[in-house]
GROMACS .gro file of N, CA and C in nm:
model
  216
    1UNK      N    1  -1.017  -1.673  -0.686
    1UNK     CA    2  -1.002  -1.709  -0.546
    1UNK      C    3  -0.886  -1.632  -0.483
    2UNK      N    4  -0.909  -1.610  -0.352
    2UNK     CA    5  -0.808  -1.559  -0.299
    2UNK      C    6  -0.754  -1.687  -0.196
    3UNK      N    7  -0.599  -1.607  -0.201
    3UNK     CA    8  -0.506  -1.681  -0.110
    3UNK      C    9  -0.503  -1.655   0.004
    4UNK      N   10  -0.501  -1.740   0.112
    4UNK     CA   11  -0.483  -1.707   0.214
    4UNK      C   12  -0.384  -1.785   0.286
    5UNK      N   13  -0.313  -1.732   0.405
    5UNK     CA   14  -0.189  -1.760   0.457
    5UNK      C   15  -0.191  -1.682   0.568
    6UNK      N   16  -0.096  -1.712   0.660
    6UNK     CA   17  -0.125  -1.689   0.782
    6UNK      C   18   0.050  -1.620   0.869
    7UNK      N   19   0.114  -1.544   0.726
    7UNK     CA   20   0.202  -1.513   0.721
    7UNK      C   21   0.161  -1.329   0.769
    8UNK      N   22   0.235  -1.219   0.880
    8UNK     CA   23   0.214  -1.113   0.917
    8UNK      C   24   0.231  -1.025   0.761
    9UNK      N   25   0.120  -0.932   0.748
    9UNK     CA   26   0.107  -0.826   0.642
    9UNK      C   27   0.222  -0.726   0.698
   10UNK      N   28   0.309  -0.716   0.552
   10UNK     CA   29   0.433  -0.628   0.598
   10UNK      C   30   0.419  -0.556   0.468
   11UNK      N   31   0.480  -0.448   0.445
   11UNK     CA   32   0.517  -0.314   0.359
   11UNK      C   33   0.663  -0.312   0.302
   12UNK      N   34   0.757  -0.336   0.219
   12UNK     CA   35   0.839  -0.308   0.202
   12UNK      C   36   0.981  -0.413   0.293
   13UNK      N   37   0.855  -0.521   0.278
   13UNK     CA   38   0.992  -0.636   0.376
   13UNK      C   39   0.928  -0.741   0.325
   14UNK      N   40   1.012  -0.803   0.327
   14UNK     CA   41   0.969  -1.004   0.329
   14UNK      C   42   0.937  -1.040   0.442
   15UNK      N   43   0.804  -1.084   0.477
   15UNK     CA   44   0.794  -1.162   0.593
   15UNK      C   45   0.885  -1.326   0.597
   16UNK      N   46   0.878  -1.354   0.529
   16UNK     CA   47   0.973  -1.469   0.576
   16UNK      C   48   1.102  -1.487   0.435
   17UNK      N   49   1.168  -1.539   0.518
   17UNK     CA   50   1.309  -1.558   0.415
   17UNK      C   51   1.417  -1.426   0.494
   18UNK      N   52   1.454  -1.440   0.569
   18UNK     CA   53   1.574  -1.362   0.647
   18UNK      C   54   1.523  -1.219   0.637
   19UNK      N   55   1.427  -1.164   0.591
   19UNK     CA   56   1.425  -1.028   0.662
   19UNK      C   57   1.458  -0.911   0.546
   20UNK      N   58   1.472  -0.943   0.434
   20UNK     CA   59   1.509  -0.885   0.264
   20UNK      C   60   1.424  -0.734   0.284
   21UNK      N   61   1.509  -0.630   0.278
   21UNK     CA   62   1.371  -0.516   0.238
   21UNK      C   63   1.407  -0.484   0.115
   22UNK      N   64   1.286  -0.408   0.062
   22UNK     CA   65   1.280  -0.338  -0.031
   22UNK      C   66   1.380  -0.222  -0.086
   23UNK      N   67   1.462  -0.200  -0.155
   23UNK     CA   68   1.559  -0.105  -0.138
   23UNK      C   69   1.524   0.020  -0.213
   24UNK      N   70   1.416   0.042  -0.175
   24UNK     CA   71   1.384   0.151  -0.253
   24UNK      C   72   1.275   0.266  -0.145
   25UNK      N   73   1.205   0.353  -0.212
   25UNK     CA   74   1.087   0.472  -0.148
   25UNK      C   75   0.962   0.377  -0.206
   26UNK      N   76   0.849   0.352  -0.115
   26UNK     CA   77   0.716   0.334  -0.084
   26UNK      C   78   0.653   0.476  -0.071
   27UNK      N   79   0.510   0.487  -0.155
   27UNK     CA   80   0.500   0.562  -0.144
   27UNK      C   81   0.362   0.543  -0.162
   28UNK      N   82   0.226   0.577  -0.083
   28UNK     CA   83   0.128   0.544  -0.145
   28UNK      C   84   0.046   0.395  -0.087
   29UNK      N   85   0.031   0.314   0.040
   29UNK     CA   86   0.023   0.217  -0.011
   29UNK      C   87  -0.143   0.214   0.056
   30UNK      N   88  -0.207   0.139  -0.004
   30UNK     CA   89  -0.339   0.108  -0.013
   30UNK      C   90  -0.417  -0.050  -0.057
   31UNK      N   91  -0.500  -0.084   0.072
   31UNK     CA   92  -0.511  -0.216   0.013
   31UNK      C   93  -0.677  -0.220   0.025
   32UNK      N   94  -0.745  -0.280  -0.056
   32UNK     CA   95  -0.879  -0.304  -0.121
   32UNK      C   96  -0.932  -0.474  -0.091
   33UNK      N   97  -1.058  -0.426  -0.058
   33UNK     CA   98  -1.070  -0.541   0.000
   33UNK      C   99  -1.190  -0.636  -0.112
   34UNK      N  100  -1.133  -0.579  -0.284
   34UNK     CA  101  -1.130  -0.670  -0.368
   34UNK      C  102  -1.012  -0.618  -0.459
   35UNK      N  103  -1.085  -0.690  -0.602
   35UNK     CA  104  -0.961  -0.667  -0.674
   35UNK      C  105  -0.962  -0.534  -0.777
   36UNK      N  106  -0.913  -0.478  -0.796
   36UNK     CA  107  -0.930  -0.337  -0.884
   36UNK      C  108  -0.864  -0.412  -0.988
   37UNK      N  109  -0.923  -0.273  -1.102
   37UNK     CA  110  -0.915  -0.280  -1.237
   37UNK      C  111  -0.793  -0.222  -1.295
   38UNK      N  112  -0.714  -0.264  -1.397
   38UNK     CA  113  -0.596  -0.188  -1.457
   38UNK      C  114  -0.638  -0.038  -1.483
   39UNK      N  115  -0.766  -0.020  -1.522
   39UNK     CA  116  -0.785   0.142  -1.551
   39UNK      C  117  -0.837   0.221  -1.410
   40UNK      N  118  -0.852   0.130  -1.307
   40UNK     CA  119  -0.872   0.200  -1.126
   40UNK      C  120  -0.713   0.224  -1.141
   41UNK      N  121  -0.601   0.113  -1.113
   41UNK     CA  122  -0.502   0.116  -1.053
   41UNK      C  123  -0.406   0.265  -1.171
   42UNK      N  124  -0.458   0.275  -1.319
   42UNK     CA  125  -0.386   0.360  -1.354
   42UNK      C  126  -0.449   0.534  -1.357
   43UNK      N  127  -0.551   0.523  -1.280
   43UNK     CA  128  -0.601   0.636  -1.259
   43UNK      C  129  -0.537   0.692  -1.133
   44UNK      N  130  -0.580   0.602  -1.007
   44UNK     CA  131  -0.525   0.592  -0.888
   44UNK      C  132  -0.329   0.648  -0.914
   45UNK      N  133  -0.275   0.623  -1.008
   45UNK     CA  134  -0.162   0.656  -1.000
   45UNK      C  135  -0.154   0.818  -1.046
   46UNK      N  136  -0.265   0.877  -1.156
   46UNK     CA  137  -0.266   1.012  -1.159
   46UNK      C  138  -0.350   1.119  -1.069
   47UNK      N  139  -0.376   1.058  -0.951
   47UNK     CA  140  -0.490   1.168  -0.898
   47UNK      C  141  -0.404   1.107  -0.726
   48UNK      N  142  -0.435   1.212  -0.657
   48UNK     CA  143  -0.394   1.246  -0.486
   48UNK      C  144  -0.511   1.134  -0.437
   49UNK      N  145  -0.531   1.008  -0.316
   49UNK     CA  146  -0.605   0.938  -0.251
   49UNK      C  147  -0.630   1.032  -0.146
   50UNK      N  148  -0.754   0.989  -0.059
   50UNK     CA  149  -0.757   0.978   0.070
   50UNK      C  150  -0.808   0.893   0.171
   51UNK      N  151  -0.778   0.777   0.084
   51UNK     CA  152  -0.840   0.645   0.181
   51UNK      C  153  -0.998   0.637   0.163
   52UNK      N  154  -1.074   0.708   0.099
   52UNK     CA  155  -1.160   0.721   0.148
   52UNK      C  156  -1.261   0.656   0.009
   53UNK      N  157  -1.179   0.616  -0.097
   53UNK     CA  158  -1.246   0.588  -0.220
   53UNK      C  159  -1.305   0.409  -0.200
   54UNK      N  160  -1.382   0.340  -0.266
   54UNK     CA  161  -1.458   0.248  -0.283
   54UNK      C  162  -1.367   0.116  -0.247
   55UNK      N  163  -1.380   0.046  -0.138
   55UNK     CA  164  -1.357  -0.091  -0.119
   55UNK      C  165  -1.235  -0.080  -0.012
   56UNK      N  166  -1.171   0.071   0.018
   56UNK     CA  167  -1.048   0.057   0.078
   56UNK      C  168  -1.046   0.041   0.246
   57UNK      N  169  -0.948  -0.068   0.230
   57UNK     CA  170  -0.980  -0.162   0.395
   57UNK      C  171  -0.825  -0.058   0.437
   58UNK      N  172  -0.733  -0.031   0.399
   58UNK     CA  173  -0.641   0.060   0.450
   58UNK      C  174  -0.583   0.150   0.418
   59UNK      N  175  -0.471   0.226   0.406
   59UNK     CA  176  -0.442   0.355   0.297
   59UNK      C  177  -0.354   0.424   0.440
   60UNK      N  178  -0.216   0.420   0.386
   60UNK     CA  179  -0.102   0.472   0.425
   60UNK      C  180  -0.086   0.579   0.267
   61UNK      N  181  -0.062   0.735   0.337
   61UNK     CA  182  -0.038   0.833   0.248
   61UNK      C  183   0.091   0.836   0.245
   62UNK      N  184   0.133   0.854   0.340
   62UNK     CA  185   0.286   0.896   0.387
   62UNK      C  186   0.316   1.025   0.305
   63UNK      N  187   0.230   1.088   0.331
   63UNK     CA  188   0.230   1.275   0.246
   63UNK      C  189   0.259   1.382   0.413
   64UNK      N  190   0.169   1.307   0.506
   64UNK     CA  191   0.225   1.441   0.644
   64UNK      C  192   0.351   1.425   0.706
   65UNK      N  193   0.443   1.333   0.707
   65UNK     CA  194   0.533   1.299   0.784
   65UNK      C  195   0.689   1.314   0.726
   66UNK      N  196   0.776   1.334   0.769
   66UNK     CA  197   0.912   1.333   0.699
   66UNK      C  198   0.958   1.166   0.771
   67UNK      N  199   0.957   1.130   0.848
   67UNK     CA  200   1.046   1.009   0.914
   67UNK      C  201   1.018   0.929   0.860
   68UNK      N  202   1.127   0.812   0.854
   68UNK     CA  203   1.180   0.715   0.746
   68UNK      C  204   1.094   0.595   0.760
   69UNK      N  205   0.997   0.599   0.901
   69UNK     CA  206   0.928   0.466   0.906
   69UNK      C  207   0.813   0.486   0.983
   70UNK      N  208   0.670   0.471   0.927
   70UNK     CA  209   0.607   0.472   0.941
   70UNK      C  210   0.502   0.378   1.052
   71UNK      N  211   0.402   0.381   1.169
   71UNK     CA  212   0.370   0.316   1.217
   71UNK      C  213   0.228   0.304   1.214
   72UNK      N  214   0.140   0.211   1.240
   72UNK     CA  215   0.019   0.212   1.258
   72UNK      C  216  -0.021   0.300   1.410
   0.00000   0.00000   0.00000
């Protein structure tokens, strides 16, 4: 089952609890609109995406851009 909540989809932040980011580089992010397999997610880590593979509801590359924050 999936969870659901009614909390805003964020990247590299806590939606709730004061605002905490991530202190690190994002790189890559992609979300599927089921659940992938440990041998998808460790393939997916050796090969270039383009959004364009099986089930993907979004897909941030962040490969064309130099600036520090990305927008829809």
């Amino acid at each position: 089952p999936t969870a659901v909540n009614e909390l805003p989809f964020t990247v590299g932040r806590i939606a709730h609890g004061g605002g905490s980011f991530w202190p690190g580089r994002i790189d890559d992010v992609t979300v599927f609109n089921r659940a992938i397999t440990e041998k998808e997610l460790f393939d997916m880590m050796l090969t270039r995406r383009d959004g364009s593979e099986s089930g993907v509801v979004l897909y941030w590359g962040f490969n064309d851009r130099n600036d520090k924050v990305a927008t829809d």
